Amino acid sequence: MAELEDIEKLVSAQKILKGSLKKSKDIAFEISKISLRLEKWNQSLPFLESAIKDMACKCRLYETRSHVDRAIGPAAGVLKILDVVFELEHSLVPDNDSDLFVYIANVKRLEHVLKLLTGNSQLVSLWMEDLVLFLKNCEVSDDHLYLMNVSKALDILWELQAMGQNSGVLAAALDNLENEFRHMLMENSSPFPLYSSFPSHKGKASIIRVSLPLPVVQKLQAITERLAANNRLENCMSIYAEFRSSNVRASLQALDLDYLHIQLCEFDSAQTAESFMYLWDKHLQFAVKYLLDKEHRLCSEVFEKAGSDIWMHCFAKIATQSGINDFIKFGDTITKCKKDAVKLIKLLKIFATLDKLRLDFNRLFSGKLCAKIQNETRDLVKKVVTGTFEIFWELRVEVELQRQSSPPPDGSVPRPVHFVTQYCNQLLEDENRSVLIQVLEIYRVWNHKSFLEGVPLNEIRNIMNELELNLNSWAKAYKETALSYFFMMNNHWIFCNNIKGTKLGHLMGNSWLRAKEEYFEYYETMYLRESWQKLPVILHEEGLILFPGGSAVDQDLAKKRINLYNEAFNNMYKKQSDWMVFDKGLKSRICQLVVQAVVPPYKNYLQKYAYGIENEAEIGNHLMYTVDSLEDLINSLFQQKIGNFDVTKCTDFIGIKNSVINHF
């Protein structure tokens, strides 16, 4: 059994071996077949390698062609653009006969063409740069020569690109526009003679034309638009500001503004500048409302398309260079003058002028570049307000200080009385009154204090009350009673007649005026009683009749009394011949009253008791005065003496040059 099993195993192994041999033969056959194929393939590899290399070369050439094709279109555009540039360059040669708007249109076209040149050159340059990079990384037949040509073309494109960005042709065209801009301004800035009633020290003024013709403005607008588009406005603005500010200065110089440059040391007081204040007011309004306002409008029109910042900047240059600051400096000089009452009026005038121009100043000089004008104006207003407040509230004190001075020896009206009454009335004029109240209110607001409108008016009443106290004090200084009454009569006449019907009279009220009239009548009566009315007493009849009930007269006694009367009159006349009455109406009134008091008693006495003298001629031979000569002498009294100062003028008040008053 064991042997049978071993035989079966051997038979199975034999079968397996036979199957393996057969498979080995089949594999060997297949291998031989594959070897033949590999041999064939090996023989074909060099050809295939050559074919593949040829195909790779063709592919590289095709890719290079695509790079070139993409650059050809923009490059052709660059060439066409260059032709247009050369064409425009010829049309932009300066020609006096050429139309400006056509020239500007060509400049604008050139700008557009140069932008296209820059854009296209940049695009072609990008493709060419890619091609150069590709050629450097690839191996192509004759690649060195090809690369050199492409690099040279790229350099040319870079130059064209730079030409588009910084064109000498465009720069020259813009220079021509600047020159034309300057030429048009020069042509339209010539002065023309003008005879004008405008206040000036000169009879003939040369005023520059401010407005420009519309065609000129339109041309200037077109030029500034092109220059602005190319960032070339700076020089243009300087040219415009130079010409236009020169025009403003020439217009102002024609008005003779030398007074604006007067130094502080040349002013004794604000009164010295009085003749210039009216001119200053009119000239400043003319400069702001006429000259600078029109320059402001013209500047906005010329540089309209360049933007508001540009034209406001340009106008600021014109305003600064025109000399407007000289007006502000003149006002500042007035504020530095010594304090006096006249200065107060000048300060109110300055404030009134600036207030009238306030809206114009805010509109014209609101820009940052006008900061100097703004600051100087604000400083001037501050000085005016502060100075007005200080002077006004010291007026009453100054009137009181004058009480220490002596009254006029001739019994006339003291200069301060004339001045204070006229000065207070001047303060109460409509414009001055409103400005004074406004300024005082501003000062109080600045100092965070309340303000009552009636306070300034009440202060003016207080000033008048102080003046009355001065009169009472001065009247007591006279040693002679009649002169004291004469002095008070003189001054109360001023109150009655010069104040009645005025703003000051309205402020003081009717009851105050009636009281002054009563005082005048009282002092008039007392003056006559203490002087001229004493003379008729000398011509009394006591002792003249020799016998009671008879008609015989003691001629010697009558002549003696007549002589005594003449001597008394003579003394009275000599004493009062130096007394003065400046008002003609009052002088006539007083002389008439004196005649009525003196002449009729004298005439009656002569007619009654001087019959021993046969006629007037004999009276003249024996007596000092005839009736007619007496009346003539009386009418010659109270005359102004030659050389006396006319105190009726409103001149000094605070600042009268004496040791007592010269405090302000």
XYZ file of C-alpha atoms in Angstrom:
664
model
C 0.000 0.000 0.000
C 2.785 2.265 0.784
C 4.482 1.531 -2.529
C 1.342 2.391 -4.513
C 1.111 5.750 -2.886
C 4.751 6.546 -3.778
C 4.184 5.610 -7.448
C 1.182 7.924 -7.684
C 3.221 10.796 -6.310
C 5.936 10.280 -8.886
C 3.395 10.211 -11.727
C 1.904 13.489 -10.485
C 5.352 15.076 -10.283
C 6.132 13.971 -13.829
C 2.970 15.632 -15.132
C 3.824 18.836 -13.370
C 7.351 18.875 -14.843
C 6.053 18.284 -18.362
C 3.606 21.205 -17.941
C 6.386 23.525 -16.687
C 8.690 22.634 -19.592
C 5.951 23.426 -22.051
C 5.281 26.811 -20.453
C 9.023 27.587 -20.465
C 9.184 26.852 -24.202
C 6.190 29.144 -24.796
C 7.779 31.938 -22.756
C 11.091 31.557 -24.563
C 9.263 31.857 -27.852
C 7.474 34.994 -26.795
C 10.708 36.486 -25.516
C 12.373 35.853 -28.826
C 9.487 37.616 -30.565
C 9.763 40.657 -28.190
C 13.506 40.809 -28.734
C 12.896 41.187 -32.436
C 10.481 44.044 -31.812
C 12.875 45.833 -29.427
C 15.599 45.535 -31.971
C 13.392 47.219 -34.529
C 12.457 49.962 -32.071
C 16.091 50.540 -31.162
C 16.885 51.016 -34.783
C 14.069 53.655 -35.049
C 15.035 55.776 -31.947
C 17.564 58.153 -33.638
C 14.995 59.146 -36.237
C 12.346 59.637 -33.559
C 14.762 61.712 -31.489
C 15.488 63.881 -34.502
C 11.774 64.246 -35.260
C 10.976 65.217 -31.694
C 13.763 67.788 -31.694
C 12.421 69.250 -34.917
C 8.907 69.395 -33.492
C 10.186 71.165 -30.311
C 11.969 73.771 -32.419
C 8.827 74.411 -34.431
C 6.851 74.856 -31.217
C 9.306 77.449 -29.869
C 9.141 79.406 -33.117
C 5.362 79.353 -32.980
C 5.357 80.691 -29.392
C 7.812 83.468 -30.365
C 5.526 84.378 -33.220
C 2.583 84.732 -30.845
C 4.620 87.147 -28.682
C 5.494 89.225 -31.716
C 1.939 89.181 -33.026
C 0.620 90.581 -29.755
C 3.091 93.529 -29.922
C 2.543 94.352 -33.619
C -0.923 95.951 -33.172
C 0.007 98.455 -30.416
C 3.311 99.170 -32.148
C 1.482 100.141 -35.341
C -0.730 102.394 -33.193
C 2.362 104.033 -31.762
C 3.599 104.832 -35.266
C 0.253 106.411 -36.215
C 0.241 108.442 -32.995
C 3.747 109.680 -33.780
C 2.512 110.931 -37.134
C -0.231 112.932 -35.363
C 2.286 114.358 -32.878
C 4.503 115.565 -35.738
C 1.454 117.082 -37.418
C 0.372 118.915 -34.237
C 3.907 120.087 -33.570
C 3.800 122.047 -36.815
C 0.385 123.570 -35.964
C 1.590 124.721 -32.530
C 4.336 126.979 -33.859
C 3.556 130.527 -32.474
C 1.697 132.684 -35.004
C 0.209 136.096 -34.240
C -2.516 135.557 -36.835
C -3.657 132.195 -35.494
C -6.924 131.869 -33.592
C -6.322 131.359 -29.878
C -9.191 128.934 -29.395
C -7.985 126.819 -32.350
C -4.509 126.851 -30.824
C -5.889 125.782 -27.441
C -7.939 123.027 -29.128
C -4.725 121.731 -30.756
C -2.977 121.818 -27.383
C -5.808 119.814 -25.889
C -5.592 117.359 -28.812
C -1.855 117.077 -28.290
C -2.430 116.269 -24.624
C -4.807 113.470 -25.636
C -2.443 112.142 -28.306
C 0.494 112.129 -25.889
C -1.567 110.181 -23.384
C -2.326 107.613 -26.113
C 1.353 107.518 -27.035
C 2.294 106.878 -23.442
C -0.364 104.173 -23.023
C 0.407 102.332 -26.246
C 4.154 102.565 -25.774
C 3.743 101.134 -22.314
C 1.621 98.246 -23.634
C 4.061 97.374 -26.467
C 6.939 97.625 -23.995
C 5.308 95.006 -21.783
C 4.959 92.541 -24.699
C 8.488 93.236 -25.851
C 9.839 92.697 -22.365
C 8.096 89.318 -22.268
C 9.604 88.464 -25.685
C 13.114 89.371 -24.544
C 12.694 87.254 -21.451
C 11.402 84.357 -23.581
C 14.304 84.617 -26.021
C 16.793 84.603 -23.229
C 15.300 81.382 -21.877
C 15.035 79.604 -25.289
C 17.549 78.452 -27.887
C 16.623 79.617 -31.346
C 18.833 79.837 -34.407
C 20.355 83.300 -34.712
C 18.812 84.105 -31.292
C 21.604 86.580 -30.404
C 20.910 88.883 -33.353
C 17.161 88.547 -32.851
C 17.497 89.377 -29.151
C 19.604 92.444 -29.919
C 17.036 93.832 -32.382
C 14.182 93.240 -29.964
C 16.140 94.975 -27.164
C 16.831 97.951 -29.416
C 13.105 98.232 -30.242
C 12.318 98.081 -26.550
C 14.698 100.989 -25.849
C 12.948 103.045 -28.520
C 9.587 102.304 -26.955
C 10.835 103.443 -23.571
C 11.973 106.711 -25.131
C 8.554 107.206 -26.727
C 6.897 106.524 -23.419
C 9.081 109.163 -21.759
C 8.271 111.552 -24.611
C 4.566 111.131 -23.949
C 5.053 111.945 -20.282
C 7.465 114.868 -20.699
C 6.817 116.299 -24.122
C 8.950 119.231 -25.128
C 6.336 120.127 -27.736
C 3.595 120.357 -25.117
C 5.846 122.318 -22.739
C 6.622 124.827 -25.489
C 2.913 125.155 -26.314
C 2.077 125.791 -22.666
C 4.860 128.396 -22.520
C 3.233 130.106 -25.490
C -0.104 130.135 -23.659
C 1.546 131.719 -20.614
C 3.074 134.395 -22.819
C -0.296 135.067 -24.439
C -1.879 135.265 -20.973
C 0.657 137.883 -19.939
C 0.245 139.787 -23.206
C -3.553 140.000 -22.895
C -3.327 141.252 -19.306
C -0.802 143.882 -20.350
C -2.935 145.050 -23.270
C -6.053 145.406 -21.134
C -4.492 147.175 -18.171
C -3.731 150.573 -19.676
C -4.984 153.590 -17.644
C -7.301 156.204 -19.026
C -7.613 159.803 -17.754
C -10.659 160.541 -15.656
C -11.798 163.877 -14.249
C -13.724 162.899 -11.193
C -15.350 164.481 -8.188
C -14.035 161.632 -6.103
C -12.160 163.122 -3.109
C -8.483 163.522 -3.813
C -5.741 166.062 -3.354
C -5.381 166.064 -7.135
C -7.840 167.472 -9.610
C -7.122 164.843 -12.248
C -7.102 161.147 -11.480
C -5.872 158.297 -13.633
C -8.090 155.317 -12.891
C -7.275 151.863 -14.223
C -9.985 149.863 -15.956
C -11.040 147.199 -13.501
C -13.347 145.028 -15.604
C -12.031 143.187 -18.635
C -13.975 142.766 -21.899
C -15.937 139.512 -22.058
C -13.941 138.095 -25.024
C -10.721 138.666 -23.088
C -12.134 136.948 -19.994
C -13.204 133.971 -22.100
C -9.720 133.670 -23.583
C -8.104 133.885 -20.166
C -10.487 131.212 -18.908
C -9.554 128.891 -21.772
C -5.831 129.394 -21.110
C -6.118 128.794 -17.363
C -8.149 125.638 -18.005
C -5.390 124.150 -20.145
C -2.636 125.245 -17.784
C -4.540 123.787 -14.832
C -4.934 120.471 -16.679
C -1.134 120.322 -16.961
C -0.317 121.565 -13.419
C 1.134 124.773 -14.822
C -1.046 127.334 -12.977
C 1.476 128.562 -10.409
C 3.356 130.845 -12.775
C 0.092 131.940 -14.388
C -1.319 132.941 -10.985
C 1.799 134.951 -10.203
C 1.515 136.774 -13.540
C -2.158 137.548 -12.965
C -1.623 138.707 -9.372
C 1.293 140.897 -10.464
C -0.685 142.718 -13.152
C -3.974 143.041 -11.302
C -2.449 144.174 -7.993
C -0.427 146.695 -9.984
C -3.705 147.975 -11.444
C -5.245 148.398 -8.005
C -2.163 150.203 -6.710
C -2.169 152.530 -9.726
C -5.840 153.356 -9.170
C -5.229 154.113 -5.507
C -2.098 156.137 -6.183
C -4.134 158.334 -8.493
C -6.096 159.389 -5.405
C -2.962 160.693 -3.665
C -2.730 158.441 -0.619
C 0.499 159.859 0.793
C -1.308 160.609 4.042
C -1.580 156.857 4.722
C 2.165 156.755 5.330
C 2.330 159.599 7.851
C 4.237 158.474 10.913
C 2.935 158.781 14.453
C 5.625 161.321 15.304
C 4.164 163.649 12.649
C 0.802 163.814 14.455
C 0.464 166.227 17.375
C -2.919 164.694 18.078
C -5.843 163.061 16.343
C -7.009 166.571 15.464
C -4.037 166.878 13.104
C -5.433 163.942 11.137
C -8.912 165.438 10.948
C -8.492 166.571 7.357
C -7.494 163.031 6.353
C -10.321 161.117 8.036
C -12.935 162.006 5.424
C -10.537 160.967 2.662
C -9.643 157.759 4.509
C -13.292 156.781 4.804
C -14.091 157.464 1.139
C -10.871 155.972 -0.179
C -11.186 152.767 1.847
C -14.780 152.272 0.706
C -13.668 152.905 -2.873
C -10.808 150.407 -2.549
C -12.985 147.666 -1.042
C -16.381 148.145 -2.685
C -15.150 149.152 -6.125
C -11.608 147.978 -6.786
C -11.181 144.807 -4.717
C -14.785 143.693 -5.074
C -14.472 143.793 -8.864
C -11.054 142.121 -8.698
C -12.616 139.402 -6.550
C -15.367 138.820 -9.120
C -12.958 138.994 -12.058
C -10.554 136.560 -10.408
C -13.353 134.046 -9.857
C -14.335 134.341 -13.531
C -10.830 133.963 -14.967
C -9.911 130.972 -12.763
C -13.444 129.576 -12.546
C -12.609 126.211 -14.143
C -9.479 125.814 -12.037
C -11.460 125.617 -8.782
C -12.366 127.967 -5.932
C -9.176 127.307 -3.969
C -7.096 128.483 -6.920
C -8.875 131.765 -7.596
C -9.206 132.602 -3.888
C -5.479 132.005 -3.533
C -4.842 134.307 -6.475
C -7.149 137.033 -5.114
C -5.415 136.845 -1.744
C -2.160 137.717 -3.507
C -3.825 140.659 -5.247
C -5.346 141.966 -2.017
C -2.086 141.643 -0.101
C -0.022 143.301 -2.821
C -2.563 146.049 -3.570
C -1.797 148.086 -0.452
C -5.046 147.528 1.464
C -2.965 147.031 4.610
C -1.869 150.681 4.394
C -5.431 151.750 5.204
C -5.466 149.508 8.259
C -2.088 150.845 9.385
C -3.337 154.440 9.109
C -6.243 153.592 11.386
C -3.804 151.944 13.759
C -1.712 155.137 13.778
C -4.787 157.139 14.835
C -5.385 154.760 17.737
C -1.837 155.437 18.950
C -2.286 159.226 19.078
C -2.513 160.802 22.501
C -5.897 160.579 24.142
C -8.163 163.554 23.622
C -11.793 164.194 22.922
C -11.240 164.751 19.217
C -9.636 161.326 19.035
C -12.886 159.797 20.261
C -14.736 161.201 17.235
C -12.020 159.823 14.947
C -12.263 156.398 16.572
C -16.019 156.389 16.066
C -15.443 157.316 12.426
C -12.986 154.450 11.993
C -15.388 151.992 13.599
C -18.323 153.250 11.505
C -16.305 152.809 8.306
C -15.121 149.317 9.226
C -18.615 148.353 10.326
C -20.059 149.463 6.981
C -17.434 147.315 5.260
C -17.703 144.378 7.659
C -19.676 142.120 5.297
C -17.376 143.035 2.409
C -14.287 142.259 4.497
C -15.731 138.904 5.569
C -16.570 138.009 1.985
C -13.377 139.215 0.320
C -10.771 138.345 2.929
C -12.144 135.124 4.407
C -9.438 132.845 3.030
C -6.467 131.576 5.014
C -4.090 133.478 2.762
C -5.741 136.744 3.854
C -4.962 135.977 7.495
C -2.701 139.035 7.781
C -5.483 141.375 6.660
C -7.930 139.628 8.995
C -5.614 139.836 12.001
C -4.666 143.483 11.444
C -8.324 144.438 11.008
C -9.337 142.605 14.182
C -6.518 144.285 16.112
C -7.613 147.692 14.809
C -11.234 147.097 15.844
C -10.090 145.998 19.291
C -7.972 149.134 19.724
C -10.810 151.355 18.498
C -13.329 149.798 20.884
C -10.981 149.926 23.866
C -9.838 153.481 23.121
C -13.420 154.702 22.678
C -14.483 153.207 25.983
C -11.542 154.698 27.888
C -11.850 158.206 26.444
C -15.626 158.413 26.790
C -15.654 157.477 30.457
C -12.878 159.953 31.208
C -14.627 162.920 29.596
C -16.545 163.887 32.733
C -13.374 163.698 34.806
C -11.585 165.978 32.364
C -14.415 168.518 32.478
C -14.193 168.490 36.259
C -10.427 169.024 36.146
C -10.924 172.244 34.209
C -12.664 173.702 37.260
C -9.247 174.472 38.663
C -8.427 176.787 35.772
C -9.164 180.522 35.727
C -12.121 182.034 33.859
C -11.499 184.388 30.910
C -10.732 187.911 32.183
C -13.079 189.477 29.620
C -16.151 187.591 30.901
C -16.557 185.800 27.577
C -17.540 182.191 27.044
C -14.579 179.890 27.820
C -13.403 177.681 25.022
C -14.324 174.506 26.956
C -17.946 175.659 27.184
C -18.189 176.115 23.427
C -16.381 172.885 22.809
C -18.198 170.710 25.342
C -21.632 171.786 24.140
C -20.746 171.307 20.483
C -18.830 168.127 21.236
C -21.711 166.548 23.171
C -24.063 167.557 20.393
C -21.695 165.932 17.903
C -21.689 162.724 19.933
C -25.486 162.734 19.793
C -25.662 162.985 16.012
C -27.465 159.982 14.608
C -24.412 158.154 13.263
C -22.102 158.959 16.169
C -24.746 158.156 18.771
C -25.569 154.730 17.358
C -21.903 153.888 16.826
C -20.975 155.069 20.333
C -23.669 152.913 21.921
C -22.657 149.971 19.746
C -18.967 150.284 20.627
C -19.612 150.658 24.355
C -21.901 147.632 24.248
C -19.249 145.583 22.437
C -16.682 146.505 25.070
C -19.026 145.448 27.883
C -19.819 142.165 26.143
C -16.125 141.444 25.630
C -15.649 141.905 29.358
C -18.724 139.806 30.211
C -20.648 142.724 31.700
C -24.227 143.828 31.176
C -25.022 146.954 29.192
C -27.889 149.439 29.359
C -28.418 151.648 26.310
C -29.410 154.663 28.408
C -26.150 154.742 30.360
C -24.076 156.596 27.696
C -26.807 159.228 27.310
C -26.967 159.697 31.043
C -23.198 160.151 31.078
C -23.528 163.008 28.559
C -26.020 164.647 30.938
C -23.477 164.242 33.709
C -20.858 165.956 31.543
C -23.192 168.935 31.074
C -23.860 169.042 34.801
C -20.118 169.148 35.465
C -19.862 172.006 32.988
C -22.513 173.945 34.924
C -20.592 173.391 38.129
C -17.498 174.739 36.373
C -19.404 177.902 35.418
C -20.522 178.454 38.995
C -16.970 177.966 40.232
C -15.483 180.279 37.589
C -18.100 182.975 38.287
C -17.054 183.059 41.947
C -13.471 183.680 40.898
C -14.283 187.183 39.607
C -13.658 189.954 42.095
C -16.104 192.282 40.402
C -19.744 191.313 40.845
C -20.906 192.865 37.563
C -18.311 190.887 35.600
C -19.397 187.698 37.349
C -23.003 188.305 36.291
C -21.843 189.281 32.792
C -19.912 186.017 32.535
C -22.907 183.904 33.643
C -25.216 185.824 31.306
C -22.850 185.161 28.393
C -22.673 181.420 29.067
C -26.358 180.887 29.743
C -27.122 182.587 26.459
C -25.119 179.790 24.842
C -27.237 177.224 26.677
C -30.467 178.913 25.626
C -29.713 179.602 21.989
C -26.975 177.229 20.843
C -28.399 174.111 22.470
C -32.099 174.658 21.953
C -33.367 172.697 18.969
C -30.304 170.432 18.842
C -29.799 166.778 19.753
C -28.215 167.903 23.002
C -31.164 170.179 23.773
C -33.539 167.301 23.166
C -31.505 165.111 25.510
C -31.383 167.708 28.289
C -35.117 168.335 28.013
C -37.446 171.354 27.900
C -37.439 171.887 31.653
C -33.653 172.187 31.635
C -33.780 174.665 28.748
C -36.478 176.758 30.469
C -34.362 176.851 33.609
C -31.405 178.150 31.587
C -33.595 180.850 30.050
C -34.681 181.951 33.505
C -31.066 181.968 34.668
C -30.083 184.044 31.665
C -32.749 186.631 32.361
C -31.747 186.735 36.008
C -28.044 187.252 35.286
C -28.860 189.828 32.606
C -30.937 191.799 35.075
C -28.294 191.551 37.800
C -25.538 192.599 35.407
C -27.402 195.755 34.420
C -28.325 196.502 38.021
C -24.717 196.139 39.217
C -23.274 198.303 36.454
C -25.116 200.617 34.069
C -28.268 201.102 36.063
C -26.216 202.749 38.795
C -25.414 205.719 36.548
C -28.870 207.412 36.393
C -28.845 207.714 40.176
C -26.109 210.354 39.833
C -28.503 212.615 37.905
C -30.899 213.145 40.797
C -32.747 216.463 41.241
C -32.080 217.003 44.919
C -30.831 220.576 45.593
C -31.113 221.790 42.019
C -34.103 224.148 42.625
C -32.830 227.278 44.343
C -36.145 228.349 45.866
C -38.997 226.143 46.954
C -41.823 226.367 44.440
C -39.620 228.308 42.083
C -38.085 227.379 38.731
C -34.569 228.726 39.175
C -31.901 225.964 38.837
C -28.460 225.780 40.344
C -26.554 225.576 37.077
C -23.231 224.866 38.704
C -24.667 221.936 40.633
C -26.394 220.630 37.474
C -23.152 220.830 35.467
C -21.293 219.182 38.317
C -23.691 216.251 38.352
C -23.541 215.963 34.558
C -19.751 215.865 34.738
C -19.901 213.258 37.481
C -22.241 211.208 35.263
C -19.843 211.542 32.341
C -16.908 210.498 34.471
C -18.813 207.527 35.856
C -19.858 206.538 32.348
C -16.296 206.981 31.146
C -14.962 204.741 33.899
C -17.661 202.173 33.267
C -17.004 202.277 29.535
C -13.253 201.845 29.932
C -13.765 198.951 32.305
C -16.211 197.106 30.066
C -14.555 197.956 26.780
C -12.419 194.851 27.293
C -15.402 192.638 27.994
C -16.582 190.454 25.135
C -19.770 189.051 23.755
C -19.122 186.737 20.822
C -22.746 186.235 19.870
C -23.928 189.115 17.688
C -27.521 188.705 18.784
C -26.619 188.914 22.460
C -24.309 191.880 21.831
C -27.078 193.802 20.092
C -29.508 192.942 22.885
C -27.168 194.020 25.691
C -26.153 197.247 23.969
C -29.810 198.107 23.458
C -30.573 197.488 27.143
C -27.585 199.593 28.209
C -28.707 202.425 25.915
C -32.194 202.256 27.406
C -30.736 202.346 30.895
C -28.234 205.171 30.317
C -29.156 207.451 27.414
C -32.807 208.523 28.115
C -32.080 209.731 31.697
C -29.032 211.611 30.438
C -30.949 213.201 27.581
C -33.860 214.219 29.832
C -31.503 215.685 32.389
C -29.744 217.742 29.773
C -32.969 219.020 28.346
C -34.361 219.893 31.769
C -31.386 221.343 33.583
C -28.807 222.293 30.990
C -30.868 224.980 29.263
C -28.228 227.490 30.095
C -26.243 225.890 27.285
C -28.006 227.023 24.166
C -27.388 224.092 21.728
C -25.814 220.698 21.263
C -22.639 222.231 19.917
C -22.133 224.193 23.110
C -22.911 221.033 25.127
C -20.131 219.326 23.271
C -17.744 222.148 24.141
C -18.594 222.112 27.838
C -19.355 218.409 28.463
C -17.531 215.128 27.820
C -20.338 213.315 25.939
C -23.314 214.272 23.869
C -26.363 212.041 23.736
C -25.376 210.719 20.319
C -21.762 210.088 21.248
C -22.914 208.316 24.377
C -25.083 205.971 22.334
C -22.316 205.378 19.790
C -19.864 204.420 22.515
C -22.313 201.985 24.046
C -22.894 200.312 20.681
C -19.136 199.924 20.275
C -18.857 197.834 23.442
C -18.252 194.068 23.651
C -16.546 193.868 20.265
C -14.098 191.103 19.435
C -10.591 192.411 19.345
C -8.410 191.783 16.309
C -6.337 188.659 16.852
C -8.684 187.063 19.339
C -9.202 183.369 18.789
C -12.595 182.347 17.484
C -13.756 180.109 20.269
C -16.915 179.157 18.474
C -14.969 176.563 16.546
C -15.066 173.053 17.939
C -11.398 172.418 18.521
C -9.634 171.269 21.645
C -11.254 170.195 24.831
C -9.198 167.517 26.370
C -5.667 168.411 25.483
C -5.835 172.214 25.913
C -2.251 173.142 26.460
C -2.073 174.278 30.016
C -0.756 172.742 33.173
C -4.200 171.945 34.509
C -5.949 170.330 31.570
C -3.156 168.588 29.724
C -3.785 165.212 31.384
C -5.249 163.168 28.546
